[in-house]
GROMACS .gro file of C-alpha atoms in nm:
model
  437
    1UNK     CA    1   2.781   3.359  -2.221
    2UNK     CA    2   2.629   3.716  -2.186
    3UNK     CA    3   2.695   3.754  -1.826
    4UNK     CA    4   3.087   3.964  -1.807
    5UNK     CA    5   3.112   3.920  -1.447
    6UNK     CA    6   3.091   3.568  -1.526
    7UNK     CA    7   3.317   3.558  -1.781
    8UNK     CA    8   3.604   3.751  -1.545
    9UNK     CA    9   3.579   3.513  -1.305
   10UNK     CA   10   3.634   3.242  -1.549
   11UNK     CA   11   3.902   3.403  -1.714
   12UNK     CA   12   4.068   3.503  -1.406
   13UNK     CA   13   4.051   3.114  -1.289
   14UNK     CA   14   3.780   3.214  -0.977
   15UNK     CA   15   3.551   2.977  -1.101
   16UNK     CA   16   3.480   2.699  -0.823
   17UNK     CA   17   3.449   2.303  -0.958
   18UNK     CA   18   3.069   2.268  -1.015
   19UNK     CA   19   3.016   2.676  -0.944
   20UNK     CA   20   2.745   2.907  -1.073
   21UNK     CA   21   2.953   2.907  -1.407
   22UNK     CA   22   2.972   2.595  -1.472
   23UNK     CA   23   2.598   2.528  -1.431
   24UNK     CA   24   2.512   2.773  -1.652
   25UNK     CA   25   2.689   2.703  -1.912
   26UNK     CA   26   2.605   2.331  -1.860
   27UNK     CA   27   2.191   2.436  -1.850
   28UNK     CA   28   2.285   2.723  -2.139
   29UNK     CA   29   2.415   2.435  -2.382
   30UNK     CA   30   2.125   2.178  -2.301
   31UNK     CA   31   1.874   2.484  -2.430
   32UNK     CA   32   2.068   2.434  -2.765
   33UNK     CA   33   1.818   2.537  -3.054
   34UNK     CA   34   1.731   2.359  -3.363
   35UNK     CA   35   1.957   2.489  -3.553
   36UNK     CA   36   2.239   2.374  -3.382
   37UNK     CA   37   2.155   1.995  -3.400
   38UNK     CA   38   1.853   1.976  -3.203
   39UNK     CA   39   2.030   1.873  -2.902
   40UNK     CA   40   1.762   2.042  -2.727
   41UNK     CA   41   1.446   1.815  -2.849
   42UNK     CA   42   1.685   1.510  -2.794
   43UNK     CA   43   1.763   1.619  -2.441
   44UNK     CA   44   1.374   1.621  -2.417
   45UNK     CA   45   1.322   1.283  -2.569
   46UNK     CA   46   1.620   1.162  -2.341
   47UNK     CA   47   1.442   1.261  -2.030
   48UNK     CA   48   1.160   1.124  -2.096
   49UNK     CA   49   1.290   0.795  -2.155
   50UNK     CA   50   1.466   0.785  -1.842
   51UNK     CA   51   1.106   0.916  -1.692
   52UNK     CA   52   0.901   0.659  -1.806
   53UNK     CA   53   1.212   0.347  -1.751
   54UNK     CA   54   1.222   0.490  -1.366
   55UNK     CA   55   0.814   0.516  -1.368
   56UNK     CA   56   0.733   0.148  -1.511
   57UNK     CA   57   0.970  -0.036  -1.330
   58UNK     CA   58   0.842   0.138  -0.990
   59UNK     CA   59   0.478   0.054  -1.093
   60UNK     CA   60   0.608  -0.277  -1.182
   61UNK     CA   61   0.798  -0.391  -0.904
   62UNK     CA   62   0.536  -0.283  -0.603
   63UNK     CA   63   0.303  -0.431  -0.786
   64UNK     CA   64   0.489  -0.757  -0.798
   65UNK     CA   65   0.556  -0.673  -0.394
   66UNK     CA   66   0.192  -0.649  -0.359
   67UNK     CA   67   0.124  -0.936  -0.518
   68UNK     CA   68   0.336  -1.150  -0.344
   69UNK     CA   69   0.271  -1.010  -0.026
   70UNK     CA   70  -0.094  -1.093  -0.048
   71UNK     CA   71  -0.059  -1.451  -0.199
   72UNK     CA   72   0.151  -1.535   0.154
   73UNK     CA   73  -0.063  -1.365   0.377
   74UNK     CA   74  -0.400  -1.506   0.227
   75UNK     CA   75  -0.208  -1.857   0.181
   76UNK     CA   76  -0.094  -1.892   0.535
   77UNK     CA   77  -0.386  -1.725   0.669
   78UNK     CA   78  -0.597  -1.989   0.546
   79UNK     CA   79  -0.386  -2.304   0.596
   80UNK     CA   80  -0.062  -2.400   0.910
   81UNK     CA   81   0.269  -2.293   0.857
   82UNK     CA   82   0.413  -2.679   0.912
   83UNK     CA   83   0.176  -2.981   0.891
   84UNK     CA   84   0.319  -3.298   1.102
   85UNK     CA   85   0.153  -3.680   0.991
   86UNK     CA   86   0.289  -3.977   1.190
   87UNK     CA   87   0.408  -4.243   1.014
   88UNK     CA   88   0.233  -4.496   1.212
   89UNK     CA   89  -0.030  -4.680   0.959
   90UNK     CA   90  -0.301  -4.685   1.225
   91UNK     CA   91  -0.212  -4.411   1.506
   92UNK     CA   92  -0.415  -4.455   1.790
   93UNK     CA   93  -0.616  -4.153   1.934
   94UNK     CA   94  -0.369  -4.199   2.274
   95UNK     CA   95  -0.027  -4.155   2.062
   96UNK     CA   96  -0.154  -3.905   1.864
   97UNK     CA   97  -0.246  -3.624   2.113
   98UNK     CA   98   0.083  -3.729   2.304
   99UNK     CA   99   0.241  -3.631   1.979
  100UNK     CA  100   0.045  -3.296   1.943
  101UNK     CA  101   0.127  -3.244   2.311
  102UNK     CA  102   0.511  -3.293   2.255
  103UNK     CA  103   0.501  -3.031   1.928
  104UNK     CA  104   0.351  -2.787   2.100
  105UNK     CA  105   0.624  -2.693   2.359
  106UNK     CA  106   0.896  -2.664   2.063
  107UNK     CA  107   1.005  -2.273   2.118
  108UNK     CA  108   0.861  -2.100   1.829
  109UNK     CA  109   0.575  -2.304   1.774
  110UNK     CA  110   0.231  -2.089   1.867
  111UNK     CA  111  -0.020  -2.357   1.844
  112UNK     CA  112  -0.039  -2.721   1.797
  113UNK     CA  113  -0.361  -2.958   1.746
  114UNK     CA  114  -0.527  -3.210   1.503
  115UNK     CA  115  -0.724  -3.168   1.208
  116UNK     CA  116  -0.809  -3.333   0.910
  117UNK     CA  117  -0.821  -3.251   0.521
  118UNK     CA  118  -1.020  -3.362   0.230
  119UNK     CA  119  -1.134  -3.367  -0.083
  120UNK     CA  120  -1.510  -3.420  -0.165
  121UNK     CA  121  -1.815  -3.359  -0.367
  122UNK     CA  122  -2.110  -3.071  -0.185
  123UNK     CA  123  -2.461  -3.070  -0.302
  124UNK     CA  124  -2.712  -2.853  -0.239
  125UNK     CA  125  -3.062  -2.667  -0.449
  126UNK     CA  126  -2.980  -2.927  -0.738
  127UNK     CA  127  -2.634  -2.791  -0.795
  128UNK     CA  128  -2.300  -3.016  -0.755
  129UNK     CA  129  -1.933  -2.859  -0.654
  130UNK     CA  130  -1.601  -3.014  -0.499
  131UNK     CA  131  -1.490  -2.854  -0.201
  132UNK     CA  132  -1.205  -2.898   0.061
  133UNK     CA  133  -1.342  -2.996   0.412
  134UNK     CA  134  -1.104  -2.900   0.679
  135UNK     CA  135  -1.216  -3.065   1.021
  136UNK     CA  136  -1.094  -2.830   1.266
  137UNK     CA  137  -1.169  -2.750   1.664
  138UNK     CA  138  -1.424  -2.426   1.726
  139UNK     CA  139  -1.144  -2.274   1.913
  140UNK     CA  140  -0.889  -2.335   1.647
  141UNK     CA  141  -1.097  -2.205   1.410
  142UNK     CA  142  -1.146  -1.838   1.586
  143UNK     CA  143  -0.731  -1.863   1.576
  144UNK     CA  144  -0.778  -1.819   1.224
  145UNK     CA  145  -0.816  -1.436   1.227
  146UNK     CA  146  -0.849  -1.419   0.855
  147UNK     CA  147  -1.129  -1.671   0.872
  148UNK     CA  148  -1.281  -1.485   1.159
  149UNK     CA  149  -1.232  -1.166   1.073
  150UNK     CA  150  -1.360  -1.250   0.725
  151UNK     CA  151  -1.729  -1.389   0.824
  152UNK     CA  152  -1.958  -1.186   0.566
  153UNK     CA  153  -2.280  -1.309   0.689
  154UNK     CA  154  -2.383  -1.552   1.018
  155UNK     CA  155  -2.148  -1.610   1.287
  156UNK     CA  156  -1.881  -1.916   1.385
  157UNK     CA  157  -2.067  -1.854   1.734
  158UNK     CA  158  -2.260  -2.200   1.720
  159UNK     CA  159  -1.979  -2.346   1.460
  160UNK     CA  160  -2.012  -2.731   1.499
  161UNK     CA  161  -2.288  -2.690   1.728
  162UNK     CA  162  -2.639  -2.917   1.681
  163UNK     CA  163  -2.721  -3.230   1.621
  164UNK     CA  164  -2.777  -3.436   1.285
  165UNK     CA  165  -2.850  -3.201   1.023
  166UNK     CA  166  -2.851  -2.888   1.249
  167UNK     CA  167  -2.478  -2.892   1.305
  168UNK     CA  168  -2.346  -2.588   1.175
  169UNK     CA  169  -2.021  -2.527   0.918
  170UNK     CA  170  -1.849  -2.265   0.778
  171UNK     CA  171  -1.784  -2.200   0.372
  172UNK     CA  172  -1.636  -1.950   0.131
  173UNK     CA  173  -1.851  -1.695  -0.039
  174UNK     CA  174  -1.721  -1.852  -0.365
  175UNK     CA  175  -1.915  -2.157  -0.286
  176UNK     CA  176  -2.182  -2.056  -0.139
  177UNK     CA  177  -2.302  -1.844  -0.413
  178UNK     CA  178  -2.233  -2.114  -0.715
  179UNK     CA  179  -2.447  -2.367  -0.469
  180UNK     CA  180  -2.706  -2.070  -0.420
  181UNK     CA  181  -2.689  -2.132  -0.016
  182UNK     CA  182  -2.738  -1.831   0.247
  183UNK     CA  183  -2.690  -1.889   0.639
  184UNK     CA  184  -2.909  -2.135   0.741
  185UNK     CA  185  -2.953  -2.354   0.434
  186UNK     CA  186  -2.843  -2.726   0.389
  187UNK     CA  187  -2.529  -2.860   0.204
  188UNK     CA  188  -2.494  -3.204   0.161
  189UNK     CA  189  -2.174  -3.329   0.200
  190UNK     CA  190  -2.023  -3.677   0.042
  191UNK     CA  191  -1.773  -3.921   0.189
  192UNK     CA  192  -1.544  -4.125  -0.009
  193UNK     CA  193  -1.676  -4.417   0.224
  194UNK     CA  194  -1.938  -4.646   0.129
  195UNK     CA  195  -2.175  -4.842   0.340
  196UNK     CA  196  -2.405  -5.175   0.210
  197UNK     CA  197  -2.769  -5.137   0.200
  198UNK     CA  198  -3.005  -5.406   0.030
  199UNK     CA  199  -2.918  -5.304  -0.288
  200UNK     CA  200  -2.555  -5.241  -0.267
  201UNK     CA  201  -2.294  -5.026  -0.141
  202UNK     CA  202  -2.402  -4.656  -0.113
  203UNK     CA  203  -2.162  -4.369  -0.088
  204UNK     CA  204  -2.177  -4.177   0.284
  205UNK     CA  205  -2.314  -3.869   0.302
  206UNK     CA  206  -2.451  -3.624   0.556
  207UNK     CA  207  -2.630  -3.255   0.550
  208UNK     CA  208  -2.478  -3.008   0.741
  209UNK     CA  209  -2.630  -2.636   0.795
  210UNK     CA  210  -2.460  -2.300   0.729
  211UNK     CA  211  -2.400  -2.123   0.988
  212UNK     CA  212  -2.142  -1.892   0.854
  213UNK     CA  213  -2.009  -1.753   0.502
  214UNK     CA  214  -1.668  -1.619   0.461
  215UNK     CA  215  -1.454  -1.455   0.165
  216UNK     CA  216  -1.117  -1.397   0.271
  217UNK     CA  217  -1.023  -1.240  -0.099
  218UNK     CA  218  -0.842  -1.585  -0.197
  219UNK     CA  219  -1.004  -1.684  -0.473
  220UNK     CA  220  -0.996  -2.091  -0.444
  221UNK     CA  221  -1.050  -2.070  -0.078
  222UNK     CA  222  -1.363  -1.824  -0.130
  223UNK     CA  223  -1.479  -2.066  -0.380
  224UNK     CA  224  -1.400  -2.425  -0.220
  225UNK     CA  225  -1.317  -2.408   0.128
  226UNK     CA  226  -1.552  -2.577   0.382
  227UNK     CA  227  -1.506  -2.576   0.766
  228UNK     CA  228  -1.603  -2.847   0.977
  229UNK     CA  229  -1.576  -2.911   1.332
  230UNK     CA  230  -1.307  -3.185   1.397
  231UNK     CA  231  -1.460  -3.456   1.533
  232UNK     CA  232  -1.789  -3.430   1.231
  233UNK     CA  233  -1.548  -3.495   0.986
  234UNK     CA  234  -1.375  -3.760   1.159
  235UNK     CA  235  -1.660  -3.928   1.174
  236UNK     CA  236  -1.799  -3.890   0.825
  237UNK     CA  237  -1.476  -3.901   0.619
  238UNK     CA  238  -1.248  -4.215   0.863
  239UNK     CA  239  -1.527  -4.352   1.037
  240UNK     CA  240  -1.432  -4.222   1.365
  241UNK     CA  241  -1.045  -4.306   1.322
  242UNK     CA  242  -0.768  -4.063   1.351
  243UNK     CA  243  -0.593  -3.992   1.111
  244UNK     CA  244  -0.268  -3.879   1.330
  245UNK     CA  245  -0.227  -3.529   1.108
  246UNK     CA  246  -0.128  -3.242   1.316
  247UNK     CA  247  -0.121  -2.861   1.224
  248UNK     CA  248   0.154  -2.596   1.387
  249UNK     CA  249   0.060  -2.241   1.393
  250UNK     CA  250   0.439  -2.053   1.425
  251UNK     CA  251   0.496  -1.738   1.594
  252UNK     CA  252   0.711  -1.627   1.299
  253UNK     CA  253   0.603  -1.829   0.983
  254UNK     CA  254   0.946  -1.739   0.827
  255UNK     CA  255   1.081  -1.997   1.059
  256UNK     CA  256   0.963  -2.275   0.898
  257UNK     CA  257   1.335  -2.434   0.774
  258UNK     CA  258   1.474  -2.371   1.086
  259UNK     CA  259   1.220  -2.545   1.329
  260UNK     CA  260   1.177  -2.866   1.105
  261UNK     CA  261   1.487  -2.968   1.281
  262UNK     CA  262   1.382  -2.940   1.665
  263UNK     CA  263   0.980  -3.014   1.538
  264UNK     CA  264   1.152  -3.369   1.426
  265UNK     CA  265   1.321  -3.393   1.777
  266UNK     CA  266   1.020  -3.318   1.970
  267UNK     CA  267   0.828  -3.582   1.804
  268UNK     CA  268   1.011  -3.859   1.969
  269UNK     CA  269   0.915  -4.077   1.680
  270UNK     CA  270   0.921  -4.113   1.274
  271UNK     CA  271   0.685  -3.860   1.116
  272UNK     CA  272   0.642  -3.703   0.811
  273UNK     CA  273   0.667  -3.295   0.776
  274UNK     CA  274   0.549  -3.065   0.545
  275UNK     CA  275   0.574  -2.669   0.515
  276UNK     CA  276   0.322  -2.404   0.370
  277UNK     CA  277   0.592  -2.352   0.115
  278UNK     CA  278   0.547  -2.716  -0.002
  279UNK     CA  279   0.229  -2.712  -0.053
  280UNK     CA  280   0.233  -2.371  -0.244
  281UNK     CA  281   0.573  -2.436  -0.435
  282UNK     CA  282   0.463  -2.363  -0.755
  283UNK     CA  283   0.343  -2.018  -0.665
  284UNK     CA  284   0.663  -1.941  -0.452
  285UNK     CA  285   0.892  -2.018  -0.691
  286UNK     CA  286   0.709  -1.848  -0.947
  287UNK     CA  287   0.717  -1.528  -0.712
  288UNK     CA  288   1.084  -1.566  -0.668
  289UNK     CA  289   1.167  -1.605  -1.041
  290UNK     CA  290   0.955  -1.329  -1.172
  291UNK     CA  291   1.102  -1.051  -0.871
  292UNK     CA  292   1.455  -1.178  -1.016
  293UNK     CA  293   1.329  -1.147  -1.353
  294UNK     CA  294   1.196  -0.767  -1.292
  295UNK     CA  295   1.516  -0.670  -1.185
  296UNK     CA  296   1.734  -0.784  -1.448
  297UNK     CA  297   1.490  -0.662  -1.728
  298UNK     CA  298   1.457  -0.296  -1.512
  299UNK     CA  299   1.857  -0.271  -1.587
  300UNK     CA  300   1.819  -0.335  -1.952
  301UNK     CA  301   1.549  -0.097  -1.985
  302UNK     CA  302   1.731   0.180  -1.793
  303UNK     CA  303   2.015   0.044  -2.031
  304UNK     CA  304   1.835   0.107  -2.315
  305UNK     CA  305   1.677   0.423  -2.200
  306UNK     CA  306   2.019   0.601  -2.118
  307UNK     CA  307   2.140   0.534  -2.542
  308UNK     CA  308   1.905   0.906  -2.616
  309UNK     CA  309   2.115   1.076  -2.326
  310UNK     CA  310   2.442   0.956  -2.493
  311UNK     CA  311   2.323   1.063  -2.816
  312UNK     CA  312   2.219   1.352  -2.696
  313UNK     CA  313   2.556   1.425  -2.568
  314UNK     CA  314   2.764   1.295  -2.820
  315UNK     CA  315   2.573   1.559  -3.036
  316UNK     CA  316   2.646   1.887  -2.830
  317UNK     CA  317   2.985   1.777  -2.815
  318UNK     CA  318   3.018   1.803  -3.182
  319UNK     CA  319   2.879   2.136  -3.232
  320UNK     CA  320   3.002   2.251  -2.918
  321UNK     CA  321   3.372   2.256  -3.010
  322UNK     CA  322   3.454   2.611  -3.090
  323UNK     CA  323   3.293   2.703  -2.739
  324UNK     CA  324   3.506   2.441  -2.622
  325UNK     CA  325   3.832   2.608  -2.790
  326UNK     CA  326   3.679   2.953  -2.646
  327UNK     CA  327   3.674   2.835  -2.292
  328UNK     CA  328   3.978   2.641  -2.285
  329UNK     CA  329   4.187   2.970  -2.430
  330UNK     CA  330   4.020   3.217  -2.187
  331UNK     CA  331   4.152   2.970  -1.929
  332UNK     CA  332   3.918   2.648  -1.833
  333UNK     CA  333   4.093   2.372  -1.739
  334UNK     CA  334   3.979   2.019  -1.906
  335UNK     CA  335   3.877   1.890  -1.541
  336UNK     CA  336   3.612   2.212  -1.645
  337UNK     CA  337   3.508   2.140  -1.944
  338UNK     CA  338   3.424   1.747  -1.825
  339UNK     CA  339   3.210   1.843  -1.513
  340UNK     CA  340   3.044   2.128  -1.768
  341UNK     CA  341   2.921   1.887  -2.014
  342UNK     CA  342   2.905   1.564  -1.782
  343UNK     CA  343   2.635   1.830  -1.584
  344UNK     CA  344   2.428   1.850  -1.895
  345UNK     CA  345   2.406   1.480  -1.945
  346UNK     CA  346   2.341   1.433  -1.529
  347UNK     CA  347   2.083   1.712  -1.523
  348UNK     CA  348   1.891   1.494  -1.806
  349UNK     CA  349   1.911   1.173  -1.554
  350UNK     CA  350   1.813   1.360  -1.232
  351UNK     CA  351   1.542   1.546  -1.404
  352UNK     CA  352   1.402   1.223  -1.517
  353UNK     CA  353   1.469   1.008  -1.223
  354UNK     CA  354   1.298   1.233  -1.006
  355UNK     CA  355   0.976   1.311  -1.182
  356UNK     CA  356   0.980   0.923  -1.316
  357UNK     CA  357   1.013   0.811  -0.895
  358UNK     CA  358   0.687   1.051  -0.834
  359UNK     CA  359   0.524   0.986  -1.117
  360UNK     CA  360   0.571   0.573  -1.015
  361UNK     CA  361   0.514   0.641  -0.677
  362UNK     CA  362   0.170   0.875  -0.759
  363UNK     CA  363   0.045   0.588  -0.980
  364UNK     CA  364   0.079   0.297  -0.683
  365UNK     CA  365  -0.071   0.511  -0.398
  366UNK     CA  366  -0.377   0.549  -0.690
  367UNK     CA  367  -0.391   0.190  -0.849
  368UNK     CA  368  -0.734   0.124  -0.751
  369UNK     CA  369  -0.846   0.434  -0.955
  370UNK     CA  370  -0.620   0.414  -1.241
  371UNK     CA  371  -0.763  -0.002  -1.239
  372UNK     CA  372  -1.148   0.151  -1.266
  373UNK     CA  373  -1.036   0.402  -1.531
  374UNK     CA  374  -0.869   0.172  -1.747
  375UNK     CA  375  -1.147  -0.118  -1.691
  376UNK     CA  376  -1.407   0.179  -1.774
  377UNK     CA  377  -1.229   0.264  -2.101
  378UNK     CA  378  -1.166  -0.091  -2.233
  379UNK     CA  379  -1.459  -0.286  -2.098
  380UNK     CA  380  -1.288  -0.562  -1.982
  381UNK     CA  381  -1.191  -0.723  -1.630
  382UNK     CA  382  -0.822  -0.595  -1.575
  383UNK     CA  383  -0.730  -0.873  -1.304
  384UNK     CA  384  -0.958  -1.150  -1.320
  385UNK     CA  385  -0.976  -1.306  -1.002
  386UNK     CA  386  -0.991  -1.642  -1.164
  387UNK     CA  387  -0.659  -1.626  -1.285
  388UNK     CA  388  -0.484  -1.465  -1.063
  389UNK     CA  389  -0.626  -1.587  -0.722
  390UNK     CA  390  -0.673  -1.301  -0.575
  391UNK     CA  391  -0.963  -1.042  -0.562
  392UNK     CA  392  -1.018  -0.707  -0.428
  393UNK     CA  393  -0.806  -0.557  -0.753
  394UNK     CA  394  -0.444  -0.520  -0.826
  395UNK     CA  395  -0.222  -0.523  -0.492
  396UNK     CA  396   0.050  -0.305  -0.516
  397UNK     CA  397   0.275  -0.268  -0.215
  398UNK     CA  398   0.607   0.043  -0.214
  399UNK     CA  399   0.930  -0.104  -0.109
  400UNK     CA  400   1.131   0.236  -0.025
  401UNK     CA  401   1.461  -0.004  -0.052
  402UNK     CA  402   1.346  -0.060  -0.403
  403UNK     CA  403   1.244   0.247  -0.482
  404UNK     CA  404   1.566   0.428  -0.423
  405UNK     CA  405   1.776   0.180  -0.566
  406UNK     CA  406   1.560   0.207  -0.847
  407UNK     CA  407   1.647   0.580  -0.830
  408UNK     CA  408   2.016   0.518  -0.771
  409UNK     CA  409   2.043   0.289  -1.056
  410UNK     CA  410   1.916   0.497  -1.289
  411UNK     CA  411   2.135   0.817  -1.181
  412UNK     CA  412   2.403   0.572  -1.194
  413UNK     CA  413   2.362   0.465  -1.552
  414UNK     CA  414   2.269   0.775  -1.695
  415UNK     CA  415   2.561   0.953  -1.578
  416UNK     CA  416   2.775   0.721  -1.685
  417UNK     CA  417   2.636   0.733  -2.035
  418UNK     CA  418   2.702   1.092  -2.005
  419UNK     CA  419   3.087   1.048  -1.880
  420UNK     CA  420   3.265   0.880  -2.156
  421UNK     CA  421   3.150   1.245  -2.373
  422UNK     CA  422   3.213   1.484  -2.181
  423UNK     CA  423   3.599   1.331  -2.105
  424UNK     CA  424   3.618   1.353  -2.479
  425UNK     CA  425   3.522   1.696  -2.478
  426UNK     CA  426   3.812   1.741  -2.220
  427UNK     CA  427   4.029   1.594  -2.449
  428UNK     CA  428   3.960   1.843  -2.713
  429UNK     CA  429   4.296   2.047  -2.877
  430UNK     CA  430   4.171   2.432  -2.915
  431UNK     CA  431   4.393   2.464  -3.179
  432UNK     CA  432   4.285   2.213  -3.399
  433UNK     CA  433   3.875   2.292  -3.283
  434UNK     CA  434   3.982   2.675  -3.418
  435UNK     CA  435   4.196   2.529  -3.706
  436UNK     CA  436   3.884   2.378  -3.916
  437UNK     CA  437   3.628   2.685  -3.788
   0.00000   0.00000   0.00000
């Protein structure tokens, strides 16, 4: 303490809770030098624990946002929010658009109409794939803005338009490319139905031409999604029978557990009902768990990240203790000599939270680049669409609730690693600190 006025001030008891003096001693004692314990390089270390905890867990949870966000959007997208069946074992084609009719003035329900859904074998330039036919209405189809908004090459202008072999259907770039096909080449497409020739039964199967080629950046729907016009795959997969399924579009798909109950109501009769969450409950759940997950391990790691600051603390205290004797005789009051030292510890946790929240937030607005620099450096595929089911690179998406509590968590811990010494130091007898100088 080289500054007299300073030290007038604090002798004559001017000094203000948190003042000028107290922050410089606080900043004079974290600038401790090697010789007196290197609290000074463990201050450092301590900072940039707390800088890199704050940093990863930022990274790590938009990242996890991002990912989730774009598995929903692409999921229900592609596919209805609820999916109705009746439970009739032969619906007729009378009952069933009565049905659709009845859905579709439920309040929150955007769209209702048929379609069907299945799984086949696709042929085409001596190459054989499954795909997932979805027989859909031209209309419907364009309702799809992902799909439609997603056409890469062709158009859905003439979708299920021409006859026989000229009647044109939609598939995912995926596909297309395994099977070798462009706009305007043949697919043939298999039906689980048979039909007897002279020889025997023979499976059903019909050539359809592509009229447009989509990649929505979900990777099994780029890679086996095929899009047929309703009544052509009526035809070729139930022989002209309905099949009595019905797809809602929802103006909110959030809303999903709350309409089942007035969806079931409409319907005037037993059906079955189904949700995109159902049919994606693996990944949902997954999402959930591993957002839980993140935060409970970003606590232990700010946990575990705070231990230097204590150290750190815990240190100064120690060879602090004649200054503490000093200050307490020339008239510092233990509330003092607590918010002195608990500053040093704090300054260590704001330091670090702050540059750790724009270092985070710097490496998310720039995770395409840092994604080509590490790929570049490595050699290998960072997020393989094939595992993760998405492409277009690693989705990150900023949650500013997150982020701060993040940031507020952090503080929080830190600073109350830095509390317990600092009331220790309060507790300190100048007498007895002089006594064994």
């Amino acid at each position: 303490m080289n500054a007299p006025a300073d030290i007038k001030s604090f002798a004559g008891g001017q000094n203000k809770p948190f003042g000028a003096v107290e922050r410089m001693i606080a900043m004079r004692y974290l600038r401790a030098k090697k010789t007196q314990g290197g609290v000074g390089l463990i201050a450092a270390i301590s900072f940039t624990c707390i800088m890199l905890a704050i940093a990863a867990m930022i990274i790590i949870m938009s990242i996890m946002n991002g990912f989730r966000e774009d598995m929903i959007r692409l999921t229900i997208g592609s596919e209805g929010h609820m999916y109705v069946a009746s439970s009739s074992p032969q619906p007729t084609p009378e009952s069933v658009d009565a049905l659709e009719k009845r859905l579709a003035t439920v309040d929150g329900v955007e769209k209702s109409f048929q379609f069907t859904q299945d799984f086949t074998g696709v042929q085409a330039n001596g190459q054989f794939a499954l795909a997932q036919v979805i027989g859909i209405s031209p209309q419907n189809l364009q309702s799809y803005e992902l799909i439609s908004y997603s056409v890469i090459a062709g158009s859905l202008q003439n979708f299920g338009l021409g006859r026989s072999s000229e009647n044109q259907i939609a598939i995912g770039i995926g596909l297309a490319s395994q099977l070798g096909l462009s706009v305007g080449d043949r697919l043939l497409v298999f039906s689980p139905r048979t039909r007897q020739t002279i020889s025997g039964p023979v499976p059903v199967k019909k050539a359809y031409t592509v009229g447009a080629i989509f990649q929505v950046g979900l990777y099994q729907t780029d890679l086996s999604y095929i899009y047929m016009e309703f009544n052509q795959a009526t035809q070729l997969f139930e022989g002209g029978r309905v099949s009595g399924e019905i797809q809602l579009r929802l103006e909110n798909p959030d809303d999903i557990d709350r309409l089942q109950r007035p969806v079931t109501e409409a319907a005037q009769e037993p059906i079955f009902i189904q949700t995109w969450k159902d049919r994606n409950a693996t990944t949902a759940t997954a999402l959930r768990t591993e957002q839980i997950a993140m935060r409970f391990i970003f606590m232990i790691v700010v946990i575990i990240a705070a231990f230097p600051v204590l150290a750190s603390m815990i240190m100064l205290v120690k060879n602090k203790s004649k200054d503490i004797a000093i200050l307490r005789t020339i008239g510092t009051t233990q509330g003092g000599i607590l918010r002195i030292f608990f500053m040093s510890g704090a300054m260590i946790g704001i330091l670090g939270t702050l540059v750790g929240l724009i270092l985070g937030i710097l490496f998310c607005l720039n995770i395409g680049a840092v994604q080509w620099a590490i790929e570049t450096v490595t050699g290998t595929e960072l997020f393989p669409a094939d595992v993760y089911q998405l492409s277009g690179g690693i989705p990150a998406k900023i949650v500013w609730s997150e982020v701060f509590g993040v940031a507020f968590w952090g503080f929080v811990i830190s600073a109350a690693a830095t509390f317990f010494p600092a009331w220790t130091a309060s507790k300190i007898d100048p007498v007895d600190a002089l006594r064994y100088e």
